PDB file of C-alpha atoms in Angstrom:
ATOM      1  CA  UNK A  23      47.629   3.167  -4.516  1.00 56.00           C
ATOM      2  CA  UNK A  24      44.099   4.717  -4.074  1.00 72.00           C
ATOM      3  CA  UNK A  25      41.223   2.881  -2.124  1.00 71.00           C
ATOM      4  CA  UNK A  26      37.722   3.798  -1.846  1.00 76.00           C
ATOM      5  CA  UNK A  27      36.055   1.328   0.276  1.00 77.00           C
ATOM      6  CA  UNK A  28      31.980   0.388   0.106  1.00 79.00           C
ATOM      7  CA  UNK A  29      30.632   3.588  -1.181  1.00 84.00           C
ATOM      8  CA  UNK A  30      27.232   3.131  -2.634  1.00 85.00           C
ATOM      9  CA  UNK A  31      25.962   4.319  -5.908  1.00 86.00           C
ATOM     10  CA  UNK A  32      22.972   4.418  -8.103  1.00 85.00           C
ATOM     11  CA  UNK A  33      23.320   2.850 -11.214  1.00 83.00           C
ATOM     12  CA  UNK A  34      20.719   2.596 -14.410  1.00 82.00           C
ATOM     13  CA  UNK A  35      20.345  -0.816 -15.788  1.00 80.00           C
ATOM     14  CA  UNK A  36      19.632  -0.541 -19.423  1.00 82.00           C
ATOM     15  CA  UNK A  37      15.664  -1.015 -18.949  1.00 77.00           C
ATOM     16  CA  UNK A  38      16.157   2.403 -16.697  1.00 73.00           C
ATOM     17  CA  UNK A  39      15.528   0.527 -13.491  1.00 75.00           C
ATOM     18  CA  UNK A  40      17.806   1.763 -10.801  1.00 79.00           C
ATOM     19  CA  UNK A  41      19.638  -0.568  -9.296  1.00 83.00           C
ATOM     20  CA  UNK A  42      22.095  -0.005  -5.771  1.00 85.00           C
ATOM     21  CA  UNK A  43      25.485  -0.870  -5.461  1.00 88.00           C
ATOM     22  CA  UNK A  44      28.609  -0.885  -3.159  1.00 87.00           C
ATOM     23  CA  UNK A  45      31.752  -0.198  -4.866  1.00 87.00           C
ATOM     24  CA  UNK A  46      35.262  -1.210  -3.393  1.00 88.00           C
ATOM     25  CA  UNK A  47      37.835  -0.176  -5.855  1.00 84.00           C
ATOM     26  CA  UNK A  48      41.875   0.635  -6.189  1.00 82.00           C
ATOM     27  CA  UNK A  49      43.663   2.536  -8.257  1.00 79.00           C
ATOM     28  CA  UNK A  50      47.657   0.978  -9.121  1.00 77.00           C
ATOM     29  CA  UNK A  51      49.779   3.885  -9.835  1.00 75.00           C
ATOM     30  CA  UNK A  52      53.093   3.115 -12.592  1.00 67.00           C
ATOM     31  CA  UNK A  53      56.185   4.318 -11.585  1.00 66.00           C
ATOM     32  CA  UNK A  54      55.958   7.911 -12.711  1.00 66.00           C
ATOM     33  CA  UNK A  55      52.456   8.372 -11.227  1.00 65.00           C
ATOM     34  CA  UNK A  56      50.038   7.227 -13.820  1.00 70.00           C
ATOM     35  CA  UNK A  57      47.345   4.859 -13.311  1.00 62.00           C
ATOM     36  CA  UNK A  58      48.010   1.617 -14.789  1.00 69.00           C
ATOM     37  CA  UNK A  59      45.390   0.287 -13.486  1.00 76.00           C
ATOM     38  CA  UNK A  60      42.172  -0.441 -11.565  1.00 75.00           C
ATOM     39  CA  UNK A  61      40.483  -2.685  -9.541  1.00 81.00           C
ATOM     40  CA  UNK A  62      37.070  -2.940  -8.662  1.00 84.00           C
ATOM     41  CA  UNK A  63      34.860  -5.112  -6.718  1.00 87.00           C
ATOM     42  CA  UNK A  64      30.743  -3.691  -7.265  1.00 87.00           C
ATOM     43  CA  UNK A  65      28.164  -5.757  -5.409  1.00 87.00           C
ATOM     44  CA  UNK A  66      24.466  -5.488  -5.905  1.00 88.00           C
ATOM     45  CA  UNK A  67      22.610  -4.131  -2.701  1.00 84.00           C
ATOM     46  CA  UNK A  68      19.356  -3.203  -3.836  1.00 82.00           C
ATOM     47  CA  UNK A  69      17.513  -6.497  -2.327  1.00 79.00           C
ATOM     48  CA  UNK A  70      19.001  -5.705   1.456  1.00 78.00           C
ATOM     49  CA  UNK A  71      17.977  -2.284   1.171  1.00 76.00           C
ATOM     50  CA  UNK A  72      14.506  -3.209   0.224  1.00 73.00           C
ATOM     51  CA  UNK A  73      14.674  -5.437   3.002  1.00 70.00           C
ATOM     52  CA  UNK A  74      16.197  -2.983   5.326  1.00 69.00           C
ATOM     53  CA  UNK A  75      13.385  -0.064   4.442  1.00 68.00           C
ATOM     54  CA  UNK A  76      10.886  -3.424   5.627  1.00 65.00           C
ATOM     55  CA  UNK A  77      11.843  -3.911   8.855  1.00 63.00           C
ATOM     56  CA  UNK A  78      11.868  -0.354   9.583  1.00 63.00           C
ATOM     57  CA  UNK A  79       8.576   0.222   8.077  1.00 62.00           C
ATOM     58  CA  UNK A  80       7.028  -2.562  10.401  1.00 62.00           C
ATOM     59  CA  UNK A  81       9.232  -1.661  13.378  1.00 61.00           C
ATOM     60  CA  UNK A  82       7.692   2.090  12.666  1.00 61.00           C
ATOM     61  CA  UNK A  83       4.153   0.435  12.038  1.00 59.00           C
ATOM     62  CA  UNK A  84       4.247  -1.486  15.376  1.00 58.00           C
ATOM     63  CA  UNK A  85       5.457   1.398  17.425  1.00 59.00           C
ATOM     64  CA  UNK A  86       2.325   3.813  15.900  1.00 59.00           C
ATOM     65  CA  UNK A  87       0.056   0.770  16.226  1.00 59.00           C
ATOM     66  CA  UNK A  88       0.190   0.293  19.761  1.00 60.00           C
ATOM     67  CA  UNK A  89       0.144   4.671  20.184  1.00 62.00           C
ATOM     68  CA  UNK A  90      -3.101   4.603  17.474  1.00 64.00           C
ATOM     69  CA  UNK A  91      -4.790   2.094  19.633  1.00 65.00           C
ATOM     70  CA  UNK A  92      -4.876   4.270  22.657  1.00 67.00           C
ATOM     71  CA  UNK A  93      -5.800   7.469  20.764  1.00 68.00           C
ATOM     72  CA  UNK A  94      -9.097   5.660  18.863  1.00 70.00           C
ATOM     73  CA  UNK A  95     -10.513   4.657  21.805  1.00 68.00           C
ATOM     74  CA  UNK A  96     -10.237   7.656  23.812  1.00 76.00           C
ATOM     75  CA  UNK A  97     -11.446   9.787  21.379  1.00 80.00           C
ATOM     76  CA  UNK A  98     -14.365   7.156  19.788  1.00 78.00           C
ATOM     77  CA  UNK A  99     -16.641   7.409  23.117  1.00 80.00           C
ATOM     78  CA  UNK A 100     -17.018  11.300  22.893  1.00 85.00           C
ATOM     79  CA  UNK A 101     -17.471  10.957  19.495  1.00 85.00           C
ATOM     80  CA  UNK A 102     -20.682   8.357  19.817  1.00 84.00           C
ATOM     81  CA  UNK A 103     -22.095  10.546  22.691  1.00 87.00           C
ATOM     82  CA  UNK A 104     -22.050  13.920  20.328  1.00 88.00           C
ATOM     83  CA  UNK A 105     -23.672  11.843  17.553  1.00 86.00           C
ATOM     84  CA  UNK A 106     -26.170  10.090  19.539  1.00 88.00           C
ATOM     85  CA  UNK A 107     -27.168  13.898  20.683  1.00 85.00           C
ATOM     86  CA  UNK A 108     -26.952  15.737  17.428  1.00 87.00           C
ATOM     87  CA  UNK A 109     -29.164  12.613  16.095  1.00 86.00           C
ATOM     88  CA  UNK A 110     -31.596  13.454  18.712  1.00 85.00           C
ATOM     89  CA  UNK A 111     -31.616  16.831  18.421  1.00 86.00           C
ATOM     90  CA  UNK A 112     -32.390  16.286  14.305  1.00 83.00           C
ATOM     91  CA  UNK A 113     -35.700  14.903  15.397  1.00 83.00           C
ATOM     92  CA  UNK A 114     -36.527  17.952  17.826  1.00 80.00           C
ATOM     93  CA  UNK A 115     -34.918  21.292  16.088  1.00 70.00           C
ATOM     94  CA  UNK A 116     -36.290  21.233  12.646  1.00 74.00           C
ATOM     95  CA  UNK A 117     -35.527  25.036  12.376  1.00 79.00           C
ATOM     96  CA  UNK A 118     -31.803  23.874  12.977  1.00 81.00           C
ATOM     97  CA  UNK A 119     -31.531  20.814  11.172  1.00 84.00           C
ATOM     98  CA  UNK A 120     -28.873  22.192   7.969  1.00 85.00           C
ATOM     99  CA  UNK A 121     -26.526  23.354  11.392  1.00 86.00           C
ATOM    100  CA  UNK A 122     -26.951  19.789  12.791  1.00 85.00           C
ATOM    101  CA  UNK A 123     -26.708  18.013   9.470  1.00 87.00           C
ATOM    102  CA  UNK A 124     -23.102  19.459   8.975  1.00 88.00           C
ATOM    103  CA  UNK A 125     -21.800  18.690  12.727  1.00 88.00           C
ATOM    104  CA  UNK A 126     -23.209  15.167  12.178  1.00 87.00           C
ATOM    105  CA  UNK A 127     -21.261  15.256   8.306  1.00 86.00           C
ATOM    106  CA  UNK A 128     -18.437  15.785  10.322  1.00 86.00           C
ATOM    107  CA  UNK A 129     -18.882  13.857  13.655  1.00 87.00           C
ATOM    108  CA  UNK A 130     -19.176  10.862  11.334  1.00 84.00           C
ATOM    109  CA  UNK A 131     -15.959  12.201   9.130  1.00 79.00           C
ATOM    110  CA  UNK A 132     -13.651  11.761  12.665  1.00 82.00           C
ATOM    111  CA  UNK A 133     -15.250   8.328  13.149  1.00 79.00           C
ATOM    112  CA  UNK A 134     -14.444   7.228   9.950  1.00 75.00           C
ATOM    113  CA  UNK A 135     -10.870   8.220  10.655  1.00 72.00           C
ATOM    114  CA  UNK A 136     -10.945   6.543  14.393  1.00 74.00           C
ATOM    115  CA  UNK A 137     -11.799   3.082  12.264  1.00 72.00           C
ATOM    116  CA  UNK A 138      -9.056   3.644  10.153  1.00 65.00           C
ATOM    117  CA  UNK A 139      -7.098   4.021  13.345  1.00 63.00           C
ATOM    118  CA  UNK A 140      -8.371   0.809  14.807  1.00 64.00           C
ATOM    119  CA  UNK A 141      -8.016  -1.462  11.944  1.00 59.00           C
ATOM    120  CA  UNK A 142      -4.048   0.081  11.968  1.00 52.00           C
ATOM    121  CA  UNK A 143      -3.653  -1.133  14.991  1.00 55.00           C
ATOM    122  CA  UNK A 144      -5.366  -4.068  15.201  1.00 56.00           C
ATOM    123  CA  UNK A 145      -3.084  -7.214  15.509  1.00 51.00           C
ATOM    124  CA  UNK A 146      -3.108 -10.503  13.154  1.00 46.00           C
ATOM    125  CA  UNK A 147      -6.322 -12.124  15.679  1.00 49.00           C
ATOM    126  CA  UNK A 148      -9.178 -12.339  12.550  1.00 62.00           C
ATOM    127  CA  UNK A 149     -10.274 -15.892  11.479  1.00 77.00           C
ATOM    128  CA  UNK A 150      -8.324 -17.572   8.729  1.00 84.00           C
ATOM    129  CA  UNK A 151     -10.150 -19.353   5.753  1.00 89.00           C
ATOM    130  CA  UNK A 152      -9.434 -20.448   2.519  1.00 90.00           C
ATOM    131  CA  UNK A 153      -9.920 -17.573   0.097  1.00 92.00           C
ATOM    132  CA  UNK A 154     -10.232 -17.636  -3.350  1.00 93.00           C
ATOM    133  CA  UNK A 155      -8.285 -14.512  -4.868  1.00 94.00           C
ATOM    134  CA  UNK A 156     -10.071 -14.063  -7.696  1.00 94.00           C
ATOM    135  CA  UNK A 157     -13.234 -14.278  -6.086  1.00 92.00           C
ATOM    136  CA  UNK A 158     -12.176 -11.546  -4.047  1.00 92.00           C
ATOM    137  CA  UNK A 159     -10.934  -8.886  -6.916  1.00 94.00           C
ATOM    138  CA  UNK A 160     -13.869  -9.804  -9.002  1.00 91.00           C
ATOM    139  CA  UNK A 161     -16.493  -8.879  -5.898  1.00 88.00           C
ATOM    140  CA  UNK A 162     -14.584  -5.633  -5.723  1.00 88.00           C
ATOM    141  CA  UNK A 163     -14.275  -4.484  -8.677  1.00 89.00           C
ATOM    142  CA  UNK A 164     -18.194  -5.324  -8.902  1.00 84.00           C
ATOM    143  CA  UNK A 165     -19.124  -3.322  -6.220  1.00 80.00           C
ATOM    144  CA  UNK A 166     -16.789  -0.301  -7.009  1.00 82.00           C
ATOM    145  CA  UNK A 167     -17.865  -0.607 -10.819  1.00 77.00           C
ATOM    146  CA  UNK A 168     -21.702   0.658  -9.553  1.00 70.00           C
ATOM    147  CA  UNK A 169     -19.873   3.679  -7.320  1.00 76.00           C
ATOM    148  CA  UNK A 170     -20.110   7.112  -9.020  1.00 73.00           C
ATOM    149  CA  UNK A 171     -16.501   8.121  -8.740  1.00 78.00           C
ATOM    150  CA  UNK A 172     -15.566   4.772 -11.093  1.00 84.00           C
ATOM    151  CA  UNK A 173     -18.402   5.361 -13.681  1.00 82.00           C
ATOM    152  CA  UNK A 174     -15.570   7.302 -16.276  1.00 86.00           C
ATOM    153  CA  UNK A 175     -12.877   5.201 -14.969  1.00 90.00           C
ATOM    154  CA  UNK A 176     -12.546   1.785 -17.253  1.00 89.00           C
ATOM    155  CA  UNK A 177     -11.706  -1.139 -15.427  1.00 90.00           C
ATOM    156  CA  UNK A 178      -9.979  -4.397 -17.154  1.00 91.00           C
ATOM    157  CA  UNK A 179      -9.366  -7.157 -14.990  1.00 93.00           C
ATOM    158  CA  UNK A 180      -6.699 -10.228 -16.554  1.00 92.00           C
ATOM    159  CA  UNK A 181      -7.363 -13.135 -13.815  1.00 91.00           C
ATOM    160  CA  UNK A 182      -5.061 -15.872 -13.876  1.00 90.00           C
ATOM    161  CA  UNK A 183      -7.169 -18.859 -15.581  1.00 87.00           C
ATOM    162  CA  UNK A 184      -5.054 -21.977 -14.100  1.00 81.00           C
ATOM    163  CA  UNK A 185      -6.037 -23.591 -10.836  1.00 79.00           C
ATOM    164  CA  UNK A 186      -7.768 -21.687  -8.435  1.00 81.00           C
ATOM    165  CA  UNK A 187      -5.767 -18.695  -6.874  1.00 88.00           C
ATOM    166  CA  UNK A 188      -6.124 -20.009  -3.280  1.00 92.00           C
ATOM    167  CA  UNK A 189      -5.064 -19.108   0.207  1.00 92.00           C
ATOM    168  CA  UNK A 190      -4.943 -19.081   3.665  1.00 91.00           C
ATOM    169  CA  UNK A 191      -6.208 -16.066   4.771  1.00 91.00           C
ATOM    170  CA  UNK A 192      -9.090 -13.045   5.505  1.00 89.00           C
ATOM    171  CA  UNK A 193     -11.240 -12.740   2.847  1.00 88.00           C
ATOM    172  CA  UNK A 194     -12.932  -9.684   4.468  1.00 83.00           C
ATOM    173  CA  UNK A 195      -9.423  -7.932   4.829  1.00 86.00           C
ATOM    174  CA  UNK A 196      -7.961  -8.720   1.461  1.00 91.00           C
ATOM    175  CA  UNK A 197     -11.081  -7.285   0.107  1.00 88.00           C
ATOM    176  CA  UNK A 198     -10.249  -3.828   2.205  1.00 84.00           C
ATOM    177  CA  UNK A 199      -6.890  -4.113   1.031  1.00 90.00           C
ATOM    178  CA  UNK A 200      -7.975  -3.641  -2.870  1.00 91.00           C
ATOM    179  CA  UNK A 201     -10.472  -1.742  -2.179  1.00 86.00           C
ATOM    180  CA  UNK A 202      -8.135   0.864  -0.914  1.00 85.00           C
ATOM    181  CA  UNK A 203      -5.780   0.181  -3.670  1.00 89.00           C
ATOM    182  CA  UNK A 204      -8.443   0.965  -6.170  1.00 90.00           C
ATOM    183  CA  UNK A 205      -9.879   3.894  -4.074  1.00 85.00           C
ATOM    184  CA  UNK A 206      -5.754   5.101  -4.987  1.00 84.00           C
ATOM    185  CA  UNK A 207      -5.658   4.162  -8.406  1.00 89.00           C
ATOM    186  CA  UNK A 208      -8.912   5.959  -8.576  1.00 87.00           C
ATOM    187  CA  UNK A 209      -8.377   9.230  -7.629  1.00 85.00           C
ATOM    188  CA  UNK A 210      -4.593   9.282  -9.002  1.00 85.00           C
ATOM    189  CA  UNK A 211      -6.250   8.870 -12.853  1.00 89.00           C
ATOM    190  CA  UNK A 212      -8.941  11.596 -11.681  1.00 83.00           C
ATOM    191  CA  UNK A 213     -11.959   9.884 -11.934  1.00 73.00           C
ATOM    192  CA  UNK A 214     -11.541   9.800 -15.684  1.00 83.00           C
ATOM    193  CA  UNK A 215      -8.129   6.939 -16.844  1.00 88.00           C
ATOM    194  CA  UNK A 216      -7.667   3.436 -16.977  1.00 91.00           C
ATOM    195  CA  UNK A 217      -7.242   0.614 -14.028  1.00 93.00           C
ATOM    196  CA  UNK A 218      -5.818  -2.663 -15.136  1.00 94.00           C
ATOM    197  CA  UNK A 219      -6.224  -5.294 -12.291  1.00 95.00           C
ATOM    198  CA  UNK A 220      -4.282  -8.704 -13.136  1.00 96.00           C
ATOM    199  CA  UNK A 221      -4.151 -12.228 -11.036  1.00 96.00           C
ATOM    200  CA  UNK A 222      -0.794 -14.582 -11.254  1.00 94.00           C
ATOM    201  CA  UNK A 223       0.893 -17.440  -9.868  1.00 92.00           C
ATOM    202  CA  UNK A 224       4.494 -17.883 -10.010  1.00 90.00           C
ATOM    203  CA  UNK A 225       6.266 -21.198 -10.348  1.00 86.00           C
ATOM    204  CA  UNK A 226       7.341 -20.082  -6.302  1.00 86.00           C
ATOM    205  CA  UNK A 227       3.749 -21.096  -5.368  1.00 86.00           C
ATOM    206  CA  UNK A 228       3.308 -17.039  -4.842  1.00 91.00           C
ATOM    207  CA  UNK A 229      -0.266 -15.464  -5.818  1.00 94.00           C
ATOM    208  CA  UNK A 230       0.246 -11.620  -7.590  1.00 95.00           C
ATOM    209  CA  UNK A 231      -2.476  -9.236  -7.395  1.00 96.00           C
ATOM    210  CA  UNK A 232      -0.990  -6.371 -10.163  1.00 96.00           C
ATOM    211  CA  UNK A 233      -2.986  -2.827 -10.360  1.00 95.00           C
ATOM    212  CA  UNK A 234      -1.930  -0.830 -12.454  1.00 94.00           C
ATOM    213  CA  UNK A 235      -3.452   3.017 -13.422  1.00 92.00           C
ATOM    214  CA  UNK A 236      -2.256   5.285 -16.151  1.00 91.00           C
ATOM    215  CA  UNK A 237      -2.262   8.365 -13.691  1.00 88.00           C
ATOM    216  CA  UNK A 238      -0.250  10.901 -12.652  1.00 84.00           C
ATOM    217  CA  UNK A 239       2.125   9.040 -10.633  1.00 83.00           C
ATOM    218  CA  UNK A 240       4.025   9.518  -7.773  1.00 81.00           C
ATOM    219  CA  UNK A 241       7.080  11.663  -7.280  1.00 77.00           C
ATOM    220  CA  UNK A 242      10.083   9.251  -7.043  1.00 77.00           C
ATOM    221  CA  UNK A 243      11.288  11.472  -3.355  1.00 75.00           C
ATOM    222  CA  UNK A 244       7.171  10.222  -2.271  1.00 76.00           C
ATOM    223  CA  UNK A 245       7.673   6.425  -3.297  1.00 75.00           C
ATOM    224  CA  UNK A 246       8.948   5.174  -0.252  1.00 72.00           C
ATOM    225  CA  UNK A 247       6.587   7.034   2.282  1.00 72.00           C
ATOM    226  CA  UNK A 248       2.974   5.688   0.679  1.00 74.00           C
ATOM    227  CA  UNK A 249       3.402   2.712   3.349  1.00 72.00           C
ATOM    228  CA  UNK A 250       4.329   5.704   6.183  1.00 72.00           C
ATOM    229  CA  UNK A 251       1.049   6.031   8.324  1.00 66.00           C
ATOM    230  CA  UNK A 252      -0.524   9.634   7.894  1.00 64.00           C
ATOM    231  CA  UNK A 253       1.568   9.985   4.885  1.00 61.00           C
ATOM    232  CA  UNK A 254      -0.939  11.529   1.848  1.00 66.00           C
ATOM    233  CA  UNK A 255      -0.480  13.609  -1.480  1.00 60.00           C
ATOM    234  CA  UNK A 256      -4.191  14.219  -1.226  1.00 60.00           C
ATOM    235  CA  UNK A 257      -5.195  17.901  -0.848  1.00 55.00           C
ATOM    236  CA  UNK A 258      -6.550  18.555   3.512  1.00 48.00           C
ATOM    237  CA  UNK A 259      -9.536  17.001   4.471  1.00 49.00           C
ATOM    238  CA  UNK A 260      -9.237  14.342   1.216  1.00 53.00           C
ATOM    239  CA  UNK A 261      -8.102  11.449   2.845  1.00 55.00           C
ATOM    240  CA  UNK A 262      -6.242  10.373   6.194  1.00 54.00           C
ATOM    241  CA  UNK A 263      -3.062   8.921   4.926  1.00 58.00           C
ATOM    242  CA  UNK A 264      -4.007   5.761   6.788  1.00 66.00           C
ATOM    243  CA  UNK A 265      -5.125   3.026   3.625  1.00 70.00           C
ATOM    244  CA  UNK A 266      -2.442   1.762   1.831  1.00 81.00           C
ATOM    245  CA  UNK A 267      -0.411   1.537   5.773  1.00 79.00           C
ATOM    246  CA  UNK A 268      -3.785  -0.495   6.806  1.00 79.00           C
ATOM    247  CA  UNK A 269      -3.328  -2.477   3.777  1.00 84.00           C
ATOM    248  CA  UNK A 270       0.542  -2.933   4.419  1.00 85.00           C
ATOM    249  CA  UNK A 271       0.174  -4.241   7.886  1.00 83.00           C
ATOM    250  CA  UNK A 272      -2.506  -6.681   6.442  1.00 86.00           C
ATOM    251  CA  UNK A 273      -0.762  -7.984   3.964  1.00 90.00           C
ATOM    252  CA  UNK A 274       2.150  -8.509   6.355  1.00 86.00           C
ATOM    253  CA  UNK A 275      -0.205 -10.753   8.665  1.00 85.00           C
ATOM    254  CA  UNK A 276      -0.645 -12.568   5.747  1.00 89.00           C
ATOM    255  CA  UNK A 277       2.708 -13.342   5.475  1.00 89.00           C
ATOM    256  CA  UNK A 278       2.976 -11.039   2.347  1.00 92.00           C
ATOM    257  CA  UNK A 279       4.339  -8.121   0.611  1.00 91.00           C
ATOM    258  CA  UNK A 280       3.543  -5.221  -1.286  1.00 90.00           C
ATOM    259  CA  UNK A 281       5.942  -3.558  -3.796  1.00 90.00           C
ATOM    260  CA  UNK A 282       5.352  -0.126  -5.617  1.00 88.00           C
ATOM    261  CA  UNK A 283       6.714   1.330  -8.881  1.00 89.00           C
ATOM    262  CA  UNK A 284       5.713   4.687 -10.369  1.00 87.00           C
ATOM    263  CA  UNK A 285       6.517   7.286 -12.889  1.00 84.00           C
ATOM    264  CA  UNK A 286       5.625  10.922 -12.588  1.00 82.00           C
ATOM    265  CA  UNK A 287       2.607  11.540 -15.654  1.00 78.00           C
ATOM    266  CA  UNK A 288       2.837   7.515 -16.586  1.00 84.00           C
ATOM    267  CA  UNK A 289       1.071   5.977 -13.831  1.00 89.00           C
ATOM    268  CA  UNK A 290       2.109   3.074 -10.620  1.00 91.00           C
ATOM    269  CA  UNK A 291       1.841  -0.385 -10.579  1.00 93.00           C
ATOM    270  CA  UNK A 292       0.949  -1.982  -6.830  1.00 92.00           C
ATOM    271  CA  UNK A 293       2.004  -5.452  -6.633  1.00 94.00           C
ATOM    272  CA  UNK A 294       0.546  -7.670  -3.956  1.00 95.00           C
ATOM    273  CA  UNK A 295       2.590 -10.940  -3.272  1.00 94.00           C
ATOM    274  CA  UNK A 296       0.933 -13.398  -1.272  1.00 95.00           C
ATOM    275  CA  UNK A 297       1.706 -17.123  -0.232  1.00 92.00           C
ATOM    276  CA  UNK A 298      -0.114 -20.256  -1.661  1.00 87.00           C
ATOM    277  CA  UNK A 299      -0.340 -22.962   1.622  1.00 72.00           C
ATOM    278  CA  UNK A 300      -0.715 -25.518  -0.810  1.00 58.00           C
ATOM    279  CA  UNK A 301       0.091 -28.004   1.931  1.00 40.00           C
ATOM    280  CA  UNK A 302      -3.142 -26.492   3.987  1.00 46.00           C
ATOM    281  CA  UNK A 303      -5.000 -26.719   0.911  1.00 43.00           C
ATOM    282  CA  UNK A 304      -4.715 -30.367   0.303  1.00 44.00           C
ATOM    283  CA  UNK A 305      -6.429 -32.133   3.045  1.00 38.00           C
TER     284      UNK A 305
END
């Protein structure tokens, strides 16, 4: 007999999603060596792997957090004291003022990416409220809709028309949240492709926010590092790889999750999965 014992595979279900397994097998040999038969057991790990890549995402986010925290601070202070002068010197050194128009471009660039620092690390402390989710998406996408990098993108947004989509939560931070989504979804069609936002509730009491773009994807190796703080497929100086790990860590304080899927030249879908506190919601 022949053993191999819990070696894990890929396999392709037939509507080509993968799908990971651990295989414990034998092989019976007859008595003049053939195989006459085999045994398998093959047990679907692809939910504790998911769930394995979690806790070492927020293990990894809460370790940065704490390091970000320190950083921001220290370097914020300098930051507002060379603004404050190169604001002051705008008013005093008009022969100067395209030289100090750039270093204050840029001053308020690295500030920009200090916030982005902050609200990483900031912990789960922000007032809760009852939030209406499509409330939210619909203020977003009207406020995006009127920015000049969305004016060739078309936007269709499918809420859920039951009972209100509401939760316990940050209105202010779920707003960021999409909003950074769509910033994504934005640039990944080019300014120019097609955004379809959609609102659901699941018979689990769970509220879906779906986006969806018809982009250029993302490369399967790059799929499970768009949560990994820093972590960016934008050209230098384009973004700070910090959004969609803000957005992670917020949707974790609100006891949620976020799930990707993406083809290269097809586009990705973002799935937000949030709980509905029904019981909060009925007093």
């Amino acid at each position: 007999k022949e053993y191999i014992f819990n070696e894990e595979a890929e396999f392709l279900k037939p509507d080509k999603e993968s799908l990971l397994v651990l295989i414990t097998g034998v092989v019976d040999y007859g008595a003049f060596g053939c195989a006459k038969s085999y045994h398998f057991i093959i047990k679907d790990v692809s939910e504790k792997r998911q769930m394995e890549r979690q806790i070492a995402q927020a293990d990894k986010l809460a370790a940065l957090g704490e390091l970000s925290a320190g950083v921001a601070h220290e370097i914020n202070n300098p930051l507002g004291i060379i603004l404050g002068y190169t604001q002051l010197l705008l008013k005093e050194e008009p022969e100067h003022k395209d030289d100090l128009k750039i270093i204050e471009k840029h001053v308020q660039n690295c500030k920009t990416v200090v916030s982005d620092l902050l609200s990483f690390s900031r912990k789960g402390s922000s007032e809760m409220g009852i939030v209406d989710i499509n409330k939210v998406v619909g203020g977003v996408i009207n406020f995006l809709s009127n920015h000049a990098d969305f004016r060739n993108i078309e936007i269709t947004l499918n809420p859920y028309t039951g009972d209100r989509l509401n939760i316990l939560g940050n209105e202010q931070e779920l707003a960021q949240v999409i909003v950074n989504m769509l910033i994504n979804a934005g640039h990944a069609v080019d300014g120019k492709g097609k955004i379809d936002i959609a609102t659901q509730k699941t018979q689990e009491d769970k509220i879906l926010i779906m986006i969806k773009d018809n982009g250029k994807g993302v490369q399967k190796k790059n799929v499970s590092k768009i949560f990994d703080p820093f972590f960016t497929t934008k050209p230098v100086g384009q973004g700070t790889g910090l959004g969609l790990s803000v957005g992670y860590g917020i949707i974790k304080r609100h006891q949620g999750d976020i799930h990707v899927e993406s083809s290269e030249e097809k586009g990705t879908v973002f799935t937000i999965s949030l709980p509905s506190d029904e019981s909060n919601l009925k007093v």
